[in-house]
Tab-separated table of C-alpha atoms and ligand atoms in Angstrom:
chain	number	residue	atom	x	y	z
A	1	MET	CA	95.947	115.008	127.388
A	2	THR	CA	93.592	116.162	124.684
A	3	LEU	CA	95.177	117.616	121.580
A	4	GLN	CA	93.838	120.850	120.239
A	5	ARG	CA	90.804	120.299	118.068
A	6	THR	CA	92.010	119.622	114.551
A	7	HIS	CA	91.722	122.597	112.267
A	8	ILE	CA	89.827	120.537	109.705
A	9	ALA	CA	86.930	118.703	111.359
A	10	GLY	CA	85.377	115.473	110.185
A	11	ALA	CA	81.828	115.137	108.869
A	12	ASN	CA	79.242	112.493	109.739
A	13	SER	CA	78.299	111.235	106.336
A	14	GLU	CA	79.097	108.102	104.383
A	15	ARG	CA	80.018	110.300	101.436
A	16	THR	CA	82.959	111.763	103.337
A	17	LYS	CA	84.200	108.544	104.934
A	18	ALA	CA	87.607	108.795	103.271
A	19	HIS	CA	87.988	112.308	104.615
A	20	ASN	CA	86.980	111.242	108.134
A	21	ARG	CA	89.423	108.361	107.959
A	22	ARG	CA	92.259	110.796	107.258
A	23	VAL	CA	91.108	113.047	110.112
A	24	VAL	CA	91.045	110.160	112.597
A	25	LEU	CA	94.319	108.580	111.469
A	26	GLY	CA	96.044	111.973	111.480
A	27	TYR	CA	94.788	112.675	115.012
A	28	VAL	CA	95.918	109.298	116.354
A	29	GLN	CA	99.305	109.743	114.668
A	30	ARG	CA	99.881	113.129	116.339
A	31	SER	CA	98.643	112.009	119.752
A	32	ALA	CA	100.595	109.833	122.149
A	33	GLY	CA	97.546	107.552	122.346
A	34	ALA	CA	93.872	108.431	122.438
A	35	GLY	CA	90.567	106.810	123.373
A	36	ARG	CA	87.532	106.761	121.090
A	37	ALA	CA	85.613	109.425	123.026
A	38	GLU	CA	88.591	111.787	122.907
A	39	ILE	CA	89.052	111.210	119.177
A	40	ALA	CA	85.339	111.780	118.532
A	41	LYS	CA	85.291	115.003	120.534
A	42	SER	CA	88.508	116.360	119.037
A	43	CYS	CA	87.622	115.476	115.457
A	44	GLY	CA	83.975	116.543	115.621
A	45	LEU	CA	82.670	113.037	114.808
A	46	SER	CA	80.168	110.746	116.473
A	47	THR	CA	81.572	108.018	118.724
A	48	GLN	CA	79.898	105.451	116.465
A	49	ALA	CA	81.622	106.844	113.368
A	50	VAL	CA	84.985	106.826	115.193
A	51	SER	CA	84.417	103.247	116.408
A	52	ASN	CA	83.773	102.073	112.845
A	53	LEU	CA	86.834	103.863	111.489
A	54	ILE	CA	89.080	102.675	114.312
A	55	ALA	CA	87.918	99.086	113.736
A	56	GLU	CA	88.812	99.426	110.060
A	57	LEU	CA	92.204	101.012	110.781
A	58	GLU	CA	92.944	98.351	113.394
A	59	THR	CA	92.122	95.565	110.929
A	60	GLU	CA	94.528	97.169	108.472
A	61	GLY	CA	97.232	97.355	111.143
A	62	LEU	CA	97.590	101.144	110.981
A	63	VAL	CA	96.287	101.609	114.517
A	64	VAL	CA	96.866	99.344	117.520
A	65	SER	CA	95.047	99.277	120.834
A	66	GLY	CA	97.547	99.863	123.605
A	67	GLY	CA	95.641	98.845	126.730
A	68	ARG	CA	93.510	101.006	128.949
A	69	ARG	CA	94.251	104.444	130.322
A	70	ARG	CA	93.550	105.058	133.995
A	71	ALA	CA	90.324	107.017	134.430
A	72	ALA	CA	89.028	108.981	137.425
A	73	ARG	CA	85.918	106.823	137.573
A	74	GLY	CA	84.165	104.183	135.557
A	75	GLN	CA	85.653	101.863	132.965
A	76	PRO	CA	88.959	103.321	131.684
A	77	PRO	CA	88.992	103.853	127.902
A	78	VAL	CA	90.979	101.680	125.498
A	79	VAL	CA	93.836	103.748	124.099
A	80	TYR	CA	94.711	103.615	120.402
A	81	THR	CA	98.112	104.462	118.999
A	82	PHE	CA	99.484	104.859	115.501
A	83	ASN	CA	101.495	101.911	114.194
A	84	PRO	CA	104.204	103.179	111.803
A	85	ASP	CA	105.148	99.603	110.921
A	86	GLY	CA	101.602	98.705	109.892
A	87	ALA	CA	102.374	99.497	106.261
A	88	ALA	CA	105.040	100.967	104.009
A	89	ALA	CA	105.373	103.413	101.114
A	90	LEU	CA	107.690	103.406	98.110
A	91	GLY	CA	109.549	106.389	96.702
A	92	PHE	CA	111.164	106.464	93.255
A	93	GLU	CA	113.354	109.141	91.730
A	94	VAL	CA	114.051	108.903	87.995
A	95	ARG	CA	117.101	110.917	86.976
A	96	PRO	CA	118.566	110.919	83.464
A	97	ASP	CA	121.472	108.811	84.818
A	98	ALA	CA	119.972	106.753	87.653
A	99	LEU	CA	116.900	105.295	89.327
A	100	VAL	CA	116.797	105.718	93.109
A	101	MET	CA	114.298	103.809	95.211
A	102	VAL	CA	113.438	103.745	98.907
A	103	MET	CA	110.862	101.878	100.933
A	104	THR	CA	109.923	103.506	104.243
A	105	ASN	CA	107.575	102.677	107.061
A	106	LEU	CA	104.751	105.141	107.738
A	107	GLY	CA	107.012	107.087	110.086
A	108	GLY	CA	109.426	107.786	107.227
A	109	GLY	CA	112.012	105.269	108.517
A	110	GLU	CA	114.054	103.751	105.680
A	111	LEU	CA	113.566	99.995	105.286
A	112	PHE	CA	115.218	99.483	101.895
A	113	THR	CA	117.297	101.699	99.604
A	114	ARG	CA	118.664	100.988	96.137
A	115	GLN	CA	120.250	103.008	93.358
A	116	VAL	CA	120.762	101.610	89.867
A	117	PRO	CA	122.408	103.361	86.901
A	118	LEU	CA	120.181	103.944	83.881
A	119	THR	CA	121.456	103.420	80.372
A	120	SER	CA	117.992	103.849	78.873
A	121	THR	CA	115.372	106.170	80.302
A	122	THR	CA	112.357	105.136	78.227
A	123	PRO	CA	109.286	104.832	80.457
A	124	ALA	CA	108.882	101.126	79.589
A	125	THR	CA	112.459	100.324	80.725
A	126	VAL	CA	112.171	102.392	83.884
A	127	PHE	CA	108.743	100.983	84.846
A	128	ALA	CA	110.108	97.433	84.458
A	129	LEU	CA	113.074	98.286	86.704
A	130	MET	CA	110.765	99.887	89.256
A	131	THR	CA	108.699	96.705	89.375
A	132	ASP	CA	111.868	94.621	89.927
A	133	LEU	CA	113.055	96.908	92.732
A	134	ALA	CA	109.640	96.834	94.421
A	135	ARG	CA	109.811	93.039	94.357
A	136	ASP	CA	113.368	93.077	95.793
A	137	ALA	CA	112.263	95.441	98.567
A	138	LYS	CA	109.363	93.191	99.580
A	139	VAL	CA	111.706	90.199	99.778
A	140	ALA	CA	114.488	92.025	101.657
A	141	ALA	CA	112.223	93.828	104.125
A	142	PRO	CA	108.832	92.144	104.354
A	143	VAL	CA	106.070	94.566	105.307
A	144	PRO	CA	102.370	93.886	105.885
A	145	ARG	CA	101.236	96.166	103.061
A	146	ILE	CA	102.407	98.901	100.699
A	147	ILE	CA	99.976	101.809	100.535
A	148	GLY	CA	101.348	103.388	97.379
A	149	ALA	CA	104.322	104.936	95.653
A	150	GLY	CA	105.609	108.423	94.985
A	151	LEU	CA	107.376	109.055	91.692
A	152	VAL	CA	109.620	112.055	91.134
A	153	ILE	CA	111.097	113.224	87.862
A	154	PRO	CA	112.885	116.416	86.849
A	155	GLY	CA	110.670	119.318	85.787
A	156	PRO	CA	109.379	121.199	84.050
A	157	PHE	CA	106.024	119.601	83.275
A	158	GLY	CA	104.263	120.234	79.989
A	159	VAL	CA	105.701	123.532	78.771
A	160	GLU	CA	107.050	124.158	75.271
A	161	GLY	CA	109.723	126.650	76.307
A	162	LEU	CA	111.836	124.397	78.527
A	163	SER	CA	110.685	120.795	78.274
A	164	ALA	CA	112.956	119.772	75.395
A	165	ALA	CA	115.959	121.186	77.204
A	166	GLY	CA	118.772	118.679	76.785
A	167	ALA	CA	120.541	116.411	79.246
A	168	THR	CA	118.713	117.428	82.393
A	169	VAL	CA	115.275	116.207	81.373
A	170	LEU	CA	113.669	112.893	80.450
A	171	PRO	CA	112.668	113.505	76.837
A	172	GLU	CA	110.365	110.509	76.408
A	173	TRP	CA	108.395	111.143	79.571
A	174	ASN	CA	105.018	112.783	79.509
A	175	PRO	CA	104.162	113.845	83.065
A	176	LEU	CA	100.464	113.476	82.217
A	177	ASP	CA	100.916	109.709	81.694
A	178	ALA	CA	103.809	108.990	84.061
A	179	ALA	CA	101.802	108.361	87.220
A	180	ALA	CA	99.232	106.187	85.428
A	181	GLY	CA	101.953	104.149	83.675
A	182	ALA	CA	103.840	103.587	86.920
A	183	ALA	CA	100.607	102.706	88.752
A	184	GLN	CA	99.806	100.074	86.150
A	185	ALA	CA	103.306	98.582	86.300
A	186	LEU	CA	103.467	98.528	90.110
A	187	GLY	CA	99.826	97.635	90.772
A	188	MET	CA	99.389	100.421	93.331
A	189	PRO	CA	98.412	104.096	93.415
A	190	VAL	CA	101.213	106.453	92.343
A	191	MET	CA	101.630	110.170	93.030
A	192	LEU	CA	103.865	112.327	90.808
A	193	GLU	CA	106.020	115.241	91.961
A	194	LYS	CA	108.960	117.303	90.723
A	195	ASP	CA	112.341	116.171	92.072
A	196	ALA	CA	113.274	119.429	93.792
A	197	THR	CA	109.929	119.763	95.587
A	198	ALA	CA	110.083	116.149	96.765
A	199	ALA	CA	113.670	116.677	97.951
A	200	ALA	CA	112.603	119.724	99.948
A	201	ILE	CA	109.880	117.609	101.596
A	202	GLY	CA	112.360	114.753	102.223
A	203	GLU	CA	114.824	117.117	103.891
A	204	ARG	CA	112.091	118.195	106.306
A	205	LEU	CA	111.402	114.575	107.263
A	206	ALA	CA	114.957	113.458	107.775
A	207	GLY	CA	117.401	116.321	107.425
A	208	VAL	CA	118.420	119.869	108.321
A	209	ALA	CA	114.962	121.283	107.513
A	210	HIS	CA	113.438	119.268	110.359
A	211	GLN	CA	112.647	122.383	112.410
A	212	LEU	CA	112.047	124.723	109.454
A	213	ASP	CA	108.730	125.935	108.051
A	214	SER	CA	109.838	128.281	105.281
A	215	TYR	CA	112.941	127.467	103.269
A	216	CYS	CA	114.340	127.116	99.762
A	217	TYR	CA	115.984	123.901	98.593
A	218	LEU	CA	118.403	123.954	95.651
A	219	TYR	CA	118.404	120.437	94.285
A	220	PHE	CA	121.360	119.006	92.354
A	221	GLY	CA	119.871	116.247	90.191
A	222	THR	CA	121.421	116.413	86.759
A	223	GLY	CA	120.458	120.064	86.334
A	224	LEU	CA	119.557	122.436	89.151
A	225	GLY	CA	116.037	122.635	90.547
A	226	LEU	CA	114.382	124.575	93.335
A	227	GLY	CA	111.812	123.507	95.909
A	228	VAL	CA	110.155	126.243	97.944
A	229	ILE	CA	108.370	125.438	101.192
A	230	ALA	CA	106.418	128.326	102.726
A	231	HIS	CA	104.774	127.797	106.114
A	232	GLY	CA	105.065	124.043	105.624
A	233	LEU	CA	103.437	123.968	102.200
A	234	ALA	CA	105.177	123.314	98.879
A	235	GLN	CA	104.799	126.170	96.412
A	236	ARG	CA	104.083	124.605	93.039
A	237	GLY	CA	102.820	127.482	90.927
A	238	ALA	CA	99.685	127.499	88.769
A	239	PHE	CA	100.918	124.666	86.497
A	240	GLY	CA	103.277	122.783	88.825
A	241	ASN	CA	106.365	124.380	87.333
A	242	ALA	CA	107.503	126.844	89.989
A	243	GLY	CA	111.184	126.441	90.784
A	244	GLU	CA	112.874	126.199	87.377
A	245	ILE	CA	115.777	128.199	88.735
A	246	GLY	CA	118.267	126.360	86.514
A	247	HIS	CA	117.069	128.493	83.627
A	248	VAL	CA	117.316	131.842	85.370
A	249	ILE	CA	119.946	133.895	83.526
A	250	VAL	CA	122.898	134.795	85.724
A	251	ARG	CA	125.448	135.590	82.990
A	252	PRO	CA	123.769	137.573	80.192
A	253	GLY	CA	125.279	136.522	76.880
A	254	GLY	CA	127.024	133.610	78.618
A	255	LEU	CA	127.074	129.889	77.860
A	256	ALA	CA	124.370	128.623	75.504
A	257	CYS	CA	121.693	126.488	77.171
A	258	ASP	CA	119.473	123.831	75.598
A	259	CYS	CA	116.488	125.998	76.527
A	260	HIS	CA	117.731	128.609	74.001
A	261	ASN	CA	118.701	131.147	76.662
A	262	HIS	CA	122.319	132.161	77.169
A	263	GLY	CA	123.915	132.252	80.608
A	264	CYS	CA	121.465	130.018	82.519
A	265	LEU	CA	122.422	129.210	86.119
A	266	GLU	CA	122.607	125.445	85.544
A	267	GLN	CA	125.233	125.930	82.841
A	268	TYR	CA	127.536	127.033	85.700
A	269	VAL	CA	126.194	125.201	88.761
A	270	SER	CA	125.001	121.621	88.217
A	271	ARG	CA	126.269	118.074	87.921
A	272	MET	CA	125.772	118.415	84.166
A	273	ALA	CA	128.083	121.461	84.083
A	274	LEU	CA	130.655	119.636	86.207
A	275	GLN	CA	130.407	116.572	83.981
A	276	ARG	CA	130.950	118.688	80.881
A	277	TYR	CA	133.966	120.371	82.475
A	278	LEU	CA	135.576	117.058	83.450
A	279	ALA	CA	134.831	115.539	80.037
A	280	ALA	CA	136.462	118.534	78.307
A	281	ARG	CA	139.630	117.816	80.323
A	282	GLY	CA	139.492	114.146	79.293
A	283	LEU	CA	138.911	113.013	82.885
A	284	ILE	CA	135.621	111.216	82.215
A	285	ALA	CA	133.833	109.958	79.143
A	286	PRO	CA	130.749	111.914	78.101
A	287	GLY	CA	127.786	110.436	79.943
A	288	ASP	CA	129.790	109.201	82.935
A	289	ALA	CA	128.594	110.438	86.319
A	290	PRO	CA	131.064	113.079	87.532
A	291	ASP	CA	130.728	112.451	91.266
A	292	SER	CA	133.545	110.052	92.179
A	293	VAL	CA	136.084	111.653	89.809
A	294	ALA	CA	135.280	115.088	91.244
A	295	LEU	CA	135.684	113.756	94.790
A	296	ALA	CA	139.136	112.377	93.965
A	297	LEU	CA	140.163	115.702	92.379
A	298	LEU	CA	138.879	117.589	95.409
A	299	ALA	CA	140.940	115.381	97.740
A	300	ALA	CA	144.014	116.031	95.532
A	301	ASN	CA	143.461	119.832	95.622
A	302	ASP	CA	143.192	119.893	91.840
A	303	ALA	CA	143.568	123.460	90.559
A	304	GLY	CA	141.216	122.909	87.613
A	305	LEU	CA	138.394	121.677	89.834
A	306	ALA	CA	139.039	124.601	92.193
A	307	ALA	CA	138.626	127.003	89.274
A	308	TRP	CA	135.325	125.355	88.285
A	309	LEU	CA	134.088	125.476	91.895
A	310	ALA	CA	135.033	129.164	92.190
A	311	GLU	CA	133.032	130.060	89.092
A	312	ALA	CA	130.111	127.858	90.213
A	313	ALA	CA	130.131	129.456	93.678
A	314	ALA	CA	130.056	132.956	92.175
A	315	ALA	CA	126.945	132.145	90.121
A	316	LEU	CA	125.395	130.296	93.066
A	317	SER	CA	125.968	133.278	95.377
A	318	GLN	CA	123.892	135.430	93.045
A	319	ALA	CA	121.126	132.807	92.979
A	320	VAL	CA	121.046	132.529	96.774
A	321	GLY	CA	120.743	136.322	97.083
A	322	LEU	CA	117.887	136.241	94.589
A	323	LEU	CA	116.048	133.523	96.556
A	324	GLU	CA	116.514	135.369	99.845
A	325	ASN	CA	115.067	138.580	98.494
A	326	LEU	CA	112.205	136.785	96.715
A	327	PHE	CA	111.081	134.358	99.415
A	328	ASP	CA	112.571	135.547	102.736
A	329	PRO	CA	113.369	131.943	103.761
A	330	GLN	CA	114.735	130.819	107.133
A	331	ALA	CA	117.634	129.298	105.164
A	332	VAL	CA	118.609	128.131	101.690
A	333	ILE	CA	119.573	124.453	101.586
A	334	LEU	CA	121.837	122.784	99.000
A	335	GLY	CA	121.400	119.069	98.464
A	336	GLY	CA	120.831	116.170	96.116
A	337	ALA	CA	123.123	113.944	94.098
A	338	LEU	CA	126.272	116.077	94.262
A	339	PRO	CA	128.587	114.542	96.917
A	340	ASP	CA	128.506	116.203	100.355
A	341	ALA	CA	132.201	117.166	100.215
A	342	ILE	CA	131.655	119.058	96.950
A	343	LEU	CA	128.559	120.778	98.341
A	344	ASP	CA	130.490	121.742	101.486
A	345	ASP	CA	133.259	123.204	99.336
A	346	LEU	CA	130.710	125.212	97.332
A	347	VAL	CA	129.166	126.538	100.549
A	348	ARG	CA	132.620	127.593	101.818
A	349	ARG	CA	133.306	129.469	98.591
A	350	LEU	CA	130.031	131.428	98.565
A	351	ASP	CA	130.347	135.183	98.634
A	352	LEU	CA	126.742	136.090	99.414
A	353	PRO	CA	125.414	139.499	98.430
A	354	ALA	CA	125.402	142.073	101.195
A	355	GLY	CA	122.115	143.515	99.952
A	356	SER	CA	119.751	140.793	101.171
A	357	VAL	CA	116.776	140.571	103.510
A	358	ALA	CA	118.574	137.559	105.027
A	359	ARG	CA	121.055	139.870	106.749
A	360	ARG	CA	119.485	140.615	110.076
A	361	THR	CA	120.633	140.792	113.649
A	362	GLY	CA	119.591	137.845	115.774
A	363	ARG	CA	119.875	135.437	112.877
A	364	VAL	CA	120.105	131.900	114.269
A	365	LEU	CA	120.856	129.780	111.206
A	366	PRO	CA	123.539	130.294	108.574
A	367	ARG	CA	122.098	131.728	105.351
A	368	VAL	CA	123.057	128.548	103.472
A	369	LEU	CA	122.986	124.990	104.823
A	370	ARG	CA	124.096	121.740	103.243
A	371	GLY	CA	121.322	119.135	103.186
A	372	ALA	CA	121.779	116.140	105.463
A	373	SER	CA	119.482	113.526	104.009
A	374	GLY	CA	121.905	112.548	101.231
A	375	PRO	CA	121.362	111.422	97.672
A	376	THR	CA	118.102	109.617	98.505
A	377	THR	CA	116.370	112.803	99.649
A	378	ALA	CA	114.090	113.130	96.607
A	379	ALA	CA	113.064	109.457	96.779
A	380	LEU	CA	112.391	109.837	100.521
A	381	GLY	CA	110.283	112.879	99.732
A	382	ALA	CA	108.356	110.838	97.167
A	383	ALA	CA	107.487	108.232	99.807
A	384	ALA	CA	106.612	111.049	102.238
A	385	LEU	CA	104.053	112.409	99.770
A	386	VAL	CA	102.150	109.129	99.870
A	387	ILE	CA	102.268	108.953	103.655
A	388	HIS	CA	101.195	112.572	103.981
A	389	ASP	CA	98.250	111.910	101.668
A	390	THR	CA	97.112	108.969	103.814
A	391	MET	CA	96.996	110.987	107.037
A	392	THR	CA	96.159	114.517	105.987
A	393	PRO	CA	92.588	115.588	105.297
A	394	ARG	CA	92.218	117.570	102.130
A	395	LEU	CA	90.882	121.086	102.462
A	396	ASP	CA	87.984	120.144	100.235
A	397	PRO	CA	86.342	117.051	101.759
A	398	ALA	CA	84.195	116.362	98.681
A	399	PRO	CA	84.658	112.811	97.349
B	401	ZN	ZN1	118.420	127.310	80.191
């Protein structure tokens, strides 16, 4: 069977070889196996150009020849298929309290996962740890080659208004240098993305967003971030800072935020807010991660935690209504580092606004879903970025 001609065709010129390589690899990956003539026809390339590219991809192990397909007459063509185990990608998430790392094959399958607590978040310390983890991954799960790494950090990137905002950010990190610094430490190309956007992408690979094209993802890192996917594409804004929902004011005149606003959403709904609440009750030391203590309190039906969750759910309900009316998503997903049981409890407590475009007859999905790809979702999304970049032609094929 011939796949539909790819929307973005190749071009027969040495200058655009990298582009053509993405076109061919992407086609083979989406097909169940294709011969050179089919690939050439479907991708708008000469058979010679396809033969050269296939030879290169086969040498690199990304494509394997899978025998010959039966043909009506003449010599049946050799069929090429995508080899997801031909290489791997790394994904790193740097949070103010932890470094999460995954290694996946090119199909997004997890080969190695590790989370280490961070006591220092200086770039030099984190880059050294990343290098150690990459070495551990290669020993634990040997792969032929690693094509690159994705690195995700909390936003926002390079703005004066929010970037010095307290415990939810990495104060010593300059997003302009982060990818280059990590690339130098790891000895491979590195792509940078915001945590919430990467998490939204990760959830589409391996979670409840698998069948969704347009959705919002509320990401619980330390603060609260938002990833918006519209028709399969991440919405990043003009400067890469779309999605700073944590600093949307939901309680005018409310709790002071490090960003200098009062009543920001993440002061009510975030791991940082939960941590502060538990620390104020003497249940954890400042700086301790709140997750396991909160889980134990939830299991014990603790009234104080219930009160916090009720207030968080009220603020979150407002935010969900806002997202629905702004973006008209198929669903709003909650996920990230907050434990699933706490997220489920928050979802149960939501009292969503009646005035929302999300209220329609024939609705298939609940308005709010809990993410299913777990605390590694942002790191998985980081690896997915690298894989996506290897297979997807850019709209502008210029070198
Ligand atoms: Zn704020």
